[in-house]
Coordinates of C-alpha atoms in Angstrom, one line a residue:
X187 CA 70.0 -74.1 1.8
X188 CA 70.3 -73.9 2.7
X189 CA 68.1 -74.0 -0.3
X190 CA 70.8 -73.4 -2.8
X191 CA 74.2 -74.9 -3.3
X192 CA 75.8 -71.9 -4.8
X193 CA 73.7 -70.1 -2.3
X194 CA 72.5 -72.9 -0.6
X195 CA 71.1 -73.2 2.0
X196 CA 72.0 -75.5 -0.6
X197 CA 70.5 -73.7 -0.7
X198 CA 69.0 -75.9 0.7
X199 CA 66.0 -83.7 3.0
X200 CA 62.6 -87.1 3.9
X201 CA 60.7 -89.9 5.3
X202 CA 62.0 -93.4 4.4
X203 CA 65.1 -92.1 2.6
X204 CA 67.8 -94.4 1.4
X205 CA 71.0 -92.3 1.7
X206 CA 74.4 -93.9 1.1
X207 CA 77.1 -92.6 3.5
X208 CA 80.6 -93.9 2.8
X209 CA 82.8 -92.9 5.7
X210 CA 86.5 -93.3 5.2
X211 CA 89.1 -93.2 8.0
X212 CA 91.8 -90.8 7.0
X213 CA 95.4 -88.5 7.9
X214 CA 96.0 -85.1 8.9
X215 CA 98.3 -84.2 11.7
X216 CA 96.8 -82.9 14.9
X217 CA 99.1 -81.6 17.6
X218 CA 98.7 -82.3 21.4
X219 CA 96.1 -85.0 20.9
X220 CA 95.3 -87.1 23.9
X221 CA 93.8 -90.6 23.6
X222 CA 91.2 -92.0 25.9
X223 CA 90.5 -95.7 26.1
X224 CA 86.8 -96.4 25.9
X225 CA 86.7 -100.2 25.9
X226 CA 86.9 -101.6 22.4
X227 CA 87.3 -98.3 20.7
X228 CA 90.0 -95.7 21.4
X229 CA 88.8 -92.1 21.1
X230 CA 91.4 -89.5 20.1
X231 CA 90.7 -86.2 21.8
X232 CA 92.1 -82.7 21.2
X233 CA 93.6 -80.8 18.3
X234 CA 92.3 -78.3 15.8
X235 CA 90.3 -79.3 12.8
X236 CA 90.6 -77.0 9.8
X237 CA 87.8 -77.1 7.3
X238 CA 88.2 -75.3 3.9
X239 CA 85.1 -73.6 2.7
X240 CA 84.4 -71.5 -0.5
X241 CA 82.6 -68.6 1.2
X242 CA 82.9 -66.8 4.6
X243 CA 80.3 -66.9 7.3
X244 CA 78.6 -63.4 7.3
X245 CA 75.9 -63.9 9.9
X246 CA 74.6 -66.2 12.6
X247 CA 71.1 -65.0 12.5
X248 CA 69.2 -68.2 12.1
X249 CA 66.0 -66.4 11.3
X250 CA 67.3 -64.3 8.4
X251 CA 69.9 -66.5 6.7
X252 CA 69.5 -69.1 4.0
X253 CA 72.8 -69.7 2.2
X254 CA 74.9 -72.7 3.0
X255 CA 77.9 -70.6 4.0
X256 CA 75.9 -69.3 7.0
X257 CA 73.5 -72.2 7.6
X258 CA 76.3 -74.7 8.1
X259 CA 77.9 -72.5 10.8
X260 CA 74.6 -71.6 12.5
X261 CA 73.9 -75.4 13.0
X262 CA 77.1 -75.8 14.9
X263 CA 76.0 -73.2 17.5
X264 CA 72.2 -73.7 17.7
X265 CA 70.3 -77.0 17.8
X266 CA 66.6 -77.8 17.2
X267 CA 64.2 -79.9 19.3
X268 CA 64.3 -82.6 16.7
X269 CA 66.9 -83.3 14.0
X270 CA 67.6 -85.5 11.0
X271 CA 70.5 -88.0 10.8
X272 CA 72.7 -89.0 7.9
X273 CA 69.8 -91.2 6.6
X274 CA 67.4 -88.3 6.6
X275 CA 65.3 -89.7 9.5
X276 CA 63.8 -87.4 12.1
X277 CA 64.6 -88.1 15.7
X278 CA 64.7 -86.3 19.1
X279 CA 67.5 -83.9 19.7
X280 CA 67.1 -81.3 22.4
X281 CA 63.8 -83.0 23.1
X282 CA 64.1 -86.3 24.8
X283 CA 60.6 -87.2 23.5
X284 CA 57.8 -85.8 21.5
X285 CA 54.2 -86.7 20.6
X286 CA 51.6 -85.6 18.1
X287 CA 47.8 -85.6 18.8
X288 CA 45.6 -87.8 16.6
X289 CA 44.1 -84.7 14.9
X290 CA 47.6 -83.5 14.0
X291 CA 47.1 -80.2 15.7
X292 CA 49.0 -80.5 19.1
X293 CA 52.7 -81.2 19.3
X294 CA 54.2 -81.8 22.7
X295 CA 58.0 -81.8 23.4
X296 CA 59.8 -82.8 26.6
X297 CA 63.3 -81.4 26.9
X298 CA 66.3 -83.5 27.9
X299 CA 67.5 -83.4 31.5
X300 CA 70.5 -81.2 32.3
X301 CA 70.5 -79.1 29.1
X302 CA 72.6 -76.0 29.3
X303 CA 73.5 -73.1 27.0
X304 CA 77.1 -72.5 26.2
X305 CA 77.2 -69.8 28.9
X306 CA 76.2 -72.4 31.5
X307 CA 72.6 -71.3 32.0
X308 CA 69.8 -73.9 32.0
X309 CA 67.7 -74.5 28.9
X310 CA 64.0 -74.4 29.7
X311 CA 60.7 -74.7 27.8
X312 CA 60.4 -70.9 28.0
X313 CA 63.6 -70.6 25.9
X314 CA 62.2 -73.1 23.3
X315 CA 58.8 -71.2 23.2
X316 CA 60.6 -67.9 22.8
X317 CA 62.8 -69.2 20.0
X318 CA 60.0 -70.6 17.9
X319 CA 57.7 -67.6 18.6
X320 CA 60.5 -65.2 17.6
X321 CA 60.9 -67.1 14.3
X322 CA 57.2 -66.6 13.6
X323 CA 57.7 -62.8 14.3
X324 CA 60.8 -62.5 12.3
X325 CA 59.6 -64.7 9.4
X326 CA 62.6 -64.5 7.1
X327 CA 63.4 -66.8 4.1
X328 CA 62.8 -70.0 5.9
X329 CA 59.8 -68.9 7.9
X330 CA 57.6 -71.4 9.7
X331 CA 54.7 -72.1 7.3
X332 CA 52.4 -73.9 9.7
X333 CA 49.4 -71.9 11.0
X334 CA 50.4 -71.8 14.6
X335 CA 47.6 -71.1 17.2
X336 CA 49.7 -71.1 20.3
X337 CA 53.2 -71.9 21.7
X338 CA 53.2 -72.5 25.5
X339 CA 55.7 -73.7 28.1
X340 CA 53.6 -76.1 30.2
X341 CA 56.4 -76.3 32.7
X342 CA 60.2 -76.0 32.7
X343 CA 60.6 -79.1 30.6
X344 CA 57.4 -79.3 28.5
X345 CA 56.6 -77.3 25.3
X346 CA 53.2 -77.5 23.7
X347 CA 52.6 -76.1 20.2
X348 CA 49.1 -76.0 18.8
X349 CA 48.3 -75.6 15.1
X350 CA 45.1 -74.0 13.6
X351 CA 45.0 -76.7 10.9
X352 CA 47.1 -79.8 10.1
X353 CA 50.4 -79.2 8.4
X354 CA 52.2 -82.4 7.5
X355 CA 55.7 -81.0 7.1
X356 CA 55.7 -79.3 10.5
X357 CA 57.9 -81.8 12.5
X358 CA 60.4 -81.9 9.6
X359 CA 60.3 -78.1 9.4
X360 CA 61.2 -77.9 13.1
X361 CA 64.4 -79.9 12.3
X362 CA 65.7 -77.1 10.2
X363 CA 68.7 -75.0 11.3
X364 CA 66.4 -72.0 11.4
X365 CA 64.5 -73.4 14.4
X366 CA 67.5 -73.8 16.7
X367 CA 66.8 -73.0 20.4
X368 CA 68.3 -69.9 21.9
X369 CA 67.9 -68.1 25.3
X370 CA 64.6 -66.4 26.2
X371 CA 64.6 -62.7 25.2
X372 CA 68.0 -63.2 23.6
X373 CA 69.6 -63.4 27.0
X374 CA 68.7 -59.8 27.8
X375 CA 70.4 -58.1 24.8
X376 CA 69.1 -56.9 21.5
X377 CA 68.6 -59.4 18.7
X378 CA 71.3 -57.7 16.7
X379 CA 73.8 -57.9 19.6
X380 CA 72.9 -61.5 20.3
X381 CA 73.7 -62.8 16.9
X382 CA 77.0 -61.1 16.9
X383 CA 78.0 -63.1 20.0
X384 CA 75.6 -66.1 19.7
X385 CA 74.8 -68.4 22.6
X386 CA 73.4 -71.8 21.9
X387 CA 73.4 -75.5 22.9
X388 CA 75.5 -76.7 20.0
X389 CA 78.9 -78.5 20.3
X390 CA 80.8 -75.3 19.4
X391 CA 81.1 -71.7 20.5
X392 CA 82.3 -68.8 18.4
X393 CA 85.8 -67.6 19.5
X394 CA 87.0 -65.5 16.6
X395 CA 85.1 -64.4 13.6
X396 CA 86.0 -62.4 10.5
X397 CA 82.8 -62.0 8.4
X398 CA 85.0 -61.6 5.3
X399 CA 87.5 -64.3 6.2
X400 CA 88.0 -67.2 8.7
X401 CA 86.0 -68.3 11.7
X402 CA 87.3 -70.1 14.8
X403 CA 85.1 -72.2 17.1
X404 CA 86.0 -73.7 20.4
X405 CA 84.3 -76.7 22.0
X406 CA 81.3 -76.0 24.2
X407 CA 82.2 -77.3 27.7
X408 CA 78.5 -77.5 28.6
X409 CA 77.5 -79.6 25.6
X410 CA 74.8 -82.1 26.5
X411 CA 76.4 -85.0 24.7
X412 CA 78.9 -86.0 27.4
X413 CA 82.5 -86.0 26.3
X414 CA 81.8 -84.4 22.9
X415 CA 83.0 -82.7 20.8
X416 CA 86.4 -84.5 20.8
X417 CA 88.3 -81.8 19.1
X418 CA 89.3 -78.6 20.9
X419 CA 88.9 -76.2 18.0
X420 CA 87.2 -76.0 14.6
X421 CA 88.4 -73.5 12.1
X422 CA 86.4 -72.6 9.0
X423 CA 89.1 -71.4 6.6
X424 CA 88.1 -69.4 3.6
X425 CA 89.4 -70.9 0.3
X426 CA 87.5 -69.4 -2.6
X427 CA 89.2 -71.4 -5.4
X428 CA 88.7 -75.1 -6.0
X429 CA 92.3 -75.8 -7.1
X430 CA 93.7 -74.0 -4.0
X431 CA 91.4 -76.0 -1.7
X432 CA 92.5 -79.3 -3.2
X433 CA 96.2 -78.3 -3.1
X434 CA 95.9 -77.3 0.6
X435 CA 94.2 -80.6 1.4
X436 CA 96.9 -82.6 -0.3
X437 CA 99.6 -80.6 1.6
X438 CA 97.9 -81.2 4.9
X439 CA 97.1 -77.5 5.5
X440 CA 93.5 -78.3 6.0
X441 CA 91.8 -81.5 7.3
X442 CA 88.8 -81.4 5.0
X443 CA 87.2 -79.3 2.2
X444 CA 83.6 -78.6 1.5
X445 CA 81.9 -78.7 -1.9
X446 CA 84.5 -80.8 -3.6
X447 CA 84.0 -80.6 -7.4
X448 CA 82.8 -84.0 -8.7
X449 CA 85.6 -84.1 -11.3
X450 CA 88.2 -84.1 -8.5
X451 CA 86.8 -86.9 -6.4
X452 CA 88.7 -89.8 -8.0
X453 CA 91.9 -87.7 -7.9
X454 CA 91.7 -87.5 -4.1
X455 CA 90.6 -91.1 -3.7
X456 CA 93.8 -92.2 -5.5
X457 CA 96.1 -89.9 -3.5
X458 CA 97.8 -91.6 -0.6
X459 CA 97.0 -88.9 2.0
X460 CA 93.5 -88.1 1.1
X461 CA 90.0 -89.6 0.6
X462 CA 86.4 -88.6 -0.1
X463 CA 83.3 -88.8 2.1
X464 CA 80.2 -89.0 0.0
X465 CA 76.5 -89.3 0.5
X466 CA 73.5 -89.2 -1.7
X467 CA 71.9 -85.8 -1.3
X468 CA 68.8 -83.6 -1.3
X469 CA 70.4 -81.4 -4.0
X470 CA 69.6 -80.8 -7.6
X471 CA 71.6 -78.7 -10.2
X472 CA 69.3 -76.6 -12.4
X473 CA 69.1 -74.0 -15.1
X474 CA 66.8 -71.3 -13.9
X475 CA 64.8 -68.8 -16.0
X476 CA 63.7 -65.4 -14.9
X477 CA 60.2 -65.4 -16.2
X478 CA 60.1 -61.5 -15.9
X479 CA 62.5 -61.6 -18.9
X480 CA 60.5 -61.2 -22.1
X481 CA 62.2 -64.3 -23.7
X482 CA 61.7 -66.6 -20.8
X483 CA 58.1 -65.5 -20.0
X484 CA 57.4 -67.6 -23.2
X485 CA 56.8 -71.2 -22.2
X486 CA 57.8 -72.4 -25.7
X487 CA 61.2 -70.9 -25.4
X488 CA 61.8 -72.7 -22.1
X489 CA 60.5 -75.9 -23.5
X490 CA 62.7 -75.6 -26.6
X491 CA 65.8 -75.2 -24.4
X492 CA 64.8 -78.2 -22.3
X493 CA 64.5 -80.3 -25.5
X494 CA 67.9 -79.1 -26.7
X495 CA 69.8 -80.2 -23.7
X496 CA 71.1 -83.8 -23.4
X497 CA 70.8 -84.3 -19.7
X498 CA 72.2 -87.9 -19.5
X499 CA 75.2 -86.9 -21.6
X500 CA 76.1 -83.8 -19.7
X501 CA 75.7 -85.7 -16.4
X502 CA 78.1 -88.4 -17.6
X503 CA 80.6 -85.8 -18.9
X504 CA 80.6 -83.6 -15.8
X505 CA 80.0 -85.8 -12.7
X506 CA 82.2 -88.9 -13.1
X507 CA 79.6 -91.2 -11.6
X508 CA 78.7 -89.0 -8.7
X509 CA 75.3 -87.9 -9.9
X510 CA 72.1 -89.0 -11.6
X511 CA 70.4 -87.3 -14.5
X512 CA 67.4 -85.3 -13.4
X513 CA 63.9 -85.2 -14.8
X514 CA 62.0 -84.1 -11.7
X515 CA 62.5 -81.3 -9.2
X516 CA 62.6 -83.7 -6.3
X517 CA 65.9 -85.7 -5.8
X518 CA 65.5 -89.5 -5.6
X519 CA 66.3 -89.5 -1.9
X520 CA 63.1 -87.5 -1.2
X521 CA 59.8 -89.2 -0.7
X522 CA 57.4 -88.6 -3.6
X523 CA 60.2 -88.2 -6.2
X524 CA 58.9 -89.1 -9.7
X525 CA 62.2 -89.1 -11.6
X526 CA 61.6 -92.6 -13.1
X527 CA 58.0 -92.1 -14.0
X528 CA 57.6 -88.5 -15.0
X529 CA 57.1 -87.5 -18.7
X530 CA 60.0 -85.2 -19.3
X531 CA 61.1 -83.2 -22.3
X532 CA 63.9 -85.5 -23.3
X533 CA 66.7 -84.5 -25.7
X534 CA 65.4 -84.0 -29.2
X535 CA 67.0 -81.2 -31.3
X536 CA 64.3 -81.3 -34.1
X537 CA 61.5 -81.2 -31.5
X538 CA 63.4 -78.3 -29.8
X539 CA 63.4 -76.3 -33.1
X540 CA 59.7 -76.9 -33.7
X541 CA 59.0 -75.8 -30.1
X542 CA 61.0 -72.6 -30.6
X543 CA 59.0 -72.0 -33.8
X544 CA 55.8 -71.8 -31.8
X545 CA 57.3 -69.0 -29.7
X546 CA 57.5 -65.3 -30.2
X547 CA 61.1 -65.7 -31.2
X548 CA 61.1 -68.4 -33.9
X549 CA 64.4 -67.3 -35.3
X550 CA 66.2 -67.3 -32.0
X551 CA 67.7 -64.5 -29.9
X552 CA 70.7 -63.6 -27.7
X553 CA 70.7 -63.8 -23.9
X554 CA 73.0 -64.1 -20.8
X555 CA 73.7 -67.0 -18.5
X556 CA 74.8 -66.0 -15.0
X557 CA 77.1 -68.3 -13.1
X558 CA 79.3 -68.1 -10.0
X559 CA 83.0 -68.2 -10.7
X560 CA 85.5 -70.5 -9.0
X561 CA 83.8 -73.8 -9.7
X562 CA 85.2 -75.7 -12.7
X563 CA 82.2 -78.1 -12.9
X564 CA 79.8 -75.1 -13.2
X565 CA 82.0 -73.5 -15.8
X566 CA 82.0 -76.6 -18.0
X567 CA 78.2 -77.0 -17.5
X568 CA 77.7 -73.4 -18.8
X569 CA 79.7 -74.2 -21.9
X570 CA 77.6 -77.3 -22.6
X571 CA 74.4 -75.3 -22.2
X572 CA 75.8 -72.6 -24.4
X573 CA 76.4 -75.1 -27.2
X574 CA 72.9 -76.6 -26.7
X575 CA 71.3 -73.2 -27.2
X576 CA 73.4 -72.5 -30.3
X577 CA 71.9 -75.6 -32.0
X578 CA 68.5 -74.0 -32.0
X579 CA 69.5 -70.4 -32.6
X580 CA 69.7 -69.1 -29.0
X581 CA 73.0 -67.4 -28.5
X582 CA 74.0 -67.6 -24.8
X583 CA 76.6 -65.3 -23.4
X584 CA 78.2 -66.7 -20.2
X585 CA 78.6 -64.1 -17.4
X586 CA 80.9 -65.5 -14.7
X587 CA 81.1 -63.4 -11.5
X588 CA 82.3 -64.0 -8.0
X589 CA 80.0 -65.7 -5.6
X590 CA 78.9 -62.7 -3.5
X591 CA 78.0 -60.6 -6.5
X592 CA 76.3 -63.6 -8.1
X593 CA 74.0 -63.9 -5.0
X594 CA 73.3 -60.1 -5.1
X595 CA 72.3 -60.3 -8.8
X596 CA 69.8 -63.1 -8.5
X597 CA 68.4 -61.8 -5.2
X598 CA 67.6 -58.6 -7.2
X599 CA 66.2 -60.7 -10.1
X600 CA 68.9 -59.2 -12.2
X601 CA 69.5 -62.1 -14.5
X602 CA 68.0 -63.8 -17.6
X603 CA 69.1 -67.3 -16.9
X604 CA 71.4 -68.8 -14.2
X605 CA 72.9 -72.0 -13.0
X606 CA 72.2 -72.7 -9.4
X607 CA 71.5 -75.6 -7.1
X608 CA 68.2 -76.4 -5.4
X609 CA 68.4 -77.9 -1.9
X610 CA 65.9 -79.4 0.6
X611 CA 66.7 -78.2 4.1
X612 CA 64.6 -80.7 6.0
X613 CA 63.1 -84.1 5.4
X614 CA 59.9 -83.4 3.5
X615 CA 59.2 -82.8 -0.1
X616 CA 57.6 -79.5 0.7
X617 CA 61.0 -78.1 1.7
X618 CA 62.1 -77.8 -1.9
X619 CA 58.7 -77.7 -3.6
X620 CA 57.5 -74.7 -1.6
X621 CA 60.7 -72.8 -2.1
X622 CA 60.6 -73.2 -5.8
X623 CA 56.9 -73.0 -6.6
X624 CA 55.3 -70.5 -4.2
X625 CA 55.0 -67.2 -6.0
X626 CA 54.1 -65.6 -2.6
X627 CA 57.1 -67.1 -0.8
X628 CA 60.3 -65.3 0.1
X629 CA 62.1 -66.2 -3.1
X630 CA 59.1 -65.8 -5.5
X631 CA 59.5 -69.4 -6.8
X632 CA 63.3 -69.3 -6.5
X633 CA 63.7 -65.9 -8.1
X634 CA 62.0 -67.1 -11.3
X635 CA 58.7 -65.3 -10.5
X636 CA 57.0 -68.4 -12.0
X637 CA 53.3 -68.5 -11.2
X638 CA 50.8 -71.2 -12.0
X639 CA 47.6 -71.2 -10.0
X640 CA 47.1 -75.0 -10.3
X641 CA 50.7 -75.5 -9.0
X642 CA 50.1 -73.2 -6.1
X643 CA 46.8 -75.0 -5.3
X644 CA 48.5 -78.4 -5.4
X645 CA 51.4 -77.1 -3.2
X646 CA 49.0 -76.1 -0.4
X647 CA 47.0 -79.3 -0.7
X648 CA 50.2 -81.3 -0.3
X649 CA 51.0 -79.4 2.9
X650 CA 47.7 -80.4 4.5
X651 CA 47.4 -83.9 3.2
X652 CA 48.7 -86.7 5.5
X653 CA 51.5 -88.9 4.1
X654 CA 50.3 -91.6 1.9
X655 CA 48.8 -92.3 -1.6
X656 CA 46.8 -89.1 -1.7
X657 CA 49.8 -86.9 -1.0
X658 CA 51.9 -88.9 -3.5
X659 CA 49.3 -88.2 -6.2
X660 CA 49.3 -84.5 -5.5
X661 CA 53.0 -84.2 -5.8
X662 CA 53.1 -86.4 -8.9
X663 CA 50.7 -84.0 -10.6
X664 CA 52.7 -80.9 -9.4
X665 CA 56.0 -82.3 -10.7
X666 CA 54.5 -83.1 -14.1
X667 CA 53.2 -79.5 -14.5
X668 CA 56.7 -78.3 -13.7
X669 CA 58.2 -80.7 -16.2
X670 CA 55.8 -79.4 -18.9
X671 CA 56.3 -75.7 -18.2
X672 CA 60.0 -75.8 -17.1
X673 CA 60.4 -72.6 -15.1
X674 CA 63.7 -74.3 -14.4
X675 CA 65.3 -77.3 -16.1
X676 CA 66.4 -80.1 -13.7
X677 CA 69.9 -81.2 -14.9
X678 CA 71.3 -83.7 -12.4
X679 CA 71.3 -84.8 -8.8
X680 CA 74.8 -84.5 -7.4
X681 CA 76.2 -86.4 -4.5
X682 CA 77.5 -84.5 -1.5
X683 CA 81.3 -84.8 -1.7
X684 CA 83.7 -83.8 1.1
X685 CA 87.4 -84.1 0.6
X686 CA 89.3 -85.3 3.7
X687 CA 92.8 -86.1 4.9
X688 CA 93.3 -89.8 5.6
X689 CA 93.7 -89.2 9.3
X690 CA 90.1 -87.9 9.7
X691 CA 87.8 -90.2 11.6
X692 CA 84.2 -89.8 12.6
X693 CA 83.2 -87.0 10.3
X694 CA 79.5 -87.4 9.4
X695 CA 78.1 -86.0 6.1
X696 CA 74.4 -85.0 6.1
X697 CA 72.3 -85.2 3.0
X698 CA 71.7 -81.4 3.1
X699 CA 75.4 -80.8 2.5
X700 CA 76.3 -80.0 6.1
X701 CA 78.6 -82.1 8.3
X702 CA 78.7 -82.9 12.0
X703 CA 82.0 -82.4 13.8
X704 CA 80.9 -83.5 17.3
X705 CA 82.5 -87.0 16.8
X706 CA 85.3 -86.1 14.5
X707 CA 88.8 -87.2 15.5
X708 CA 92.3 -86.4 14.1
X709 CA 94.3 -89.6 14.3
X710 CA 98.1 -89.8 13.9

């Protein structure tokens, strides 16, 4: 998330998920569009699709990136062996088939026939082996966590990966954008040079790129899905302010906008020229504590704030029916979520005061809340949290800074509390649990530095345990500990909302917040 929404890799997805996808047909003008009759359906080809986004694409390095601004561009250029669909189900992608041995140690993938990279060269199992091996070498924030014994190209089409021990999330992990397939040995150039001019199998190729501004893709003429993408160009247009993005959508200056604020959804639905695509998501909005801060290293302080916050009320006030109050770290769309059964610290001001009295700061204190500017929903949420703190004697100063600086601050652990989003990147509960609870991981428990040996033990047990009742019990116990010790307070599970013109057809919203443009059409 990307594991994180503000981030996030969002930033930043699960077996047997029930994800609602509401696809509206909608109208933005596209010039020089040609129609092709395909039987019952008429496909509109050509045109340039302009997509408004709140942050620029700064890198295509799939191994080192995590934030949604980059992840959701990387996945247009590089594709994995297996991928998840809008319902969160894993299926073959570059692989035409795959199999897993009974002992859970050997994974065999057979590549599709006729696969080519965007430069016209054939894709082989050696390319796939190199790509995954390189990810193991580079590691990065979304490193492959499975203990890999070997990666071998059995022949030009067959890749065999052998694990040292079972790792249940492995297939889902391979579906992540960070495991896209690229040319063997980076096509003969350095890794740094390669990611400046990336070559992949995806539907689009980078044509023009300003790391501080807009990005233009053109269609990949060698794309393996015959006839796709339908559009000729895809432009990522930088629009940092929500209001400007909505105004440009209404005016027809863009075809769609990412990260539509929940409070503006009904406005666009009621507007004649616009609509909203929505899906349930793998996201969760949270209040994070830096446990290196002396105040928030105290569990009683964290528990007091959790008890002071009315989560159902703030969800209702902020999300306009496009979210569900959160008690658990795992969103409802993720298998093993316990939101309905967990014993949470529900709103109780008197209990909150008593809890604070048990802390080292019984009379309260002052602290800062870090947020990214430009999002009205986040700003309103910060004010609600500020007021909740005030009721128990905790004075919260809101520090609103632009998105890039916000990221720099929490990457450096330079915050006391912050509002940010959690995001599963691939369809397994471990995607979000590992990122937010592993003190040895890249983010040190999502920049909180939270450490609980029992939580860490349960996390590792869950990774090795096959899906079923035993794994469910492990994750239920883990989630309850997090609800009791609240290194972060789950607030609500927001839907993914994409604002669209009413001429847009075929745009697919994924539960990780990304969208697929390979089938998008701009109708008249």
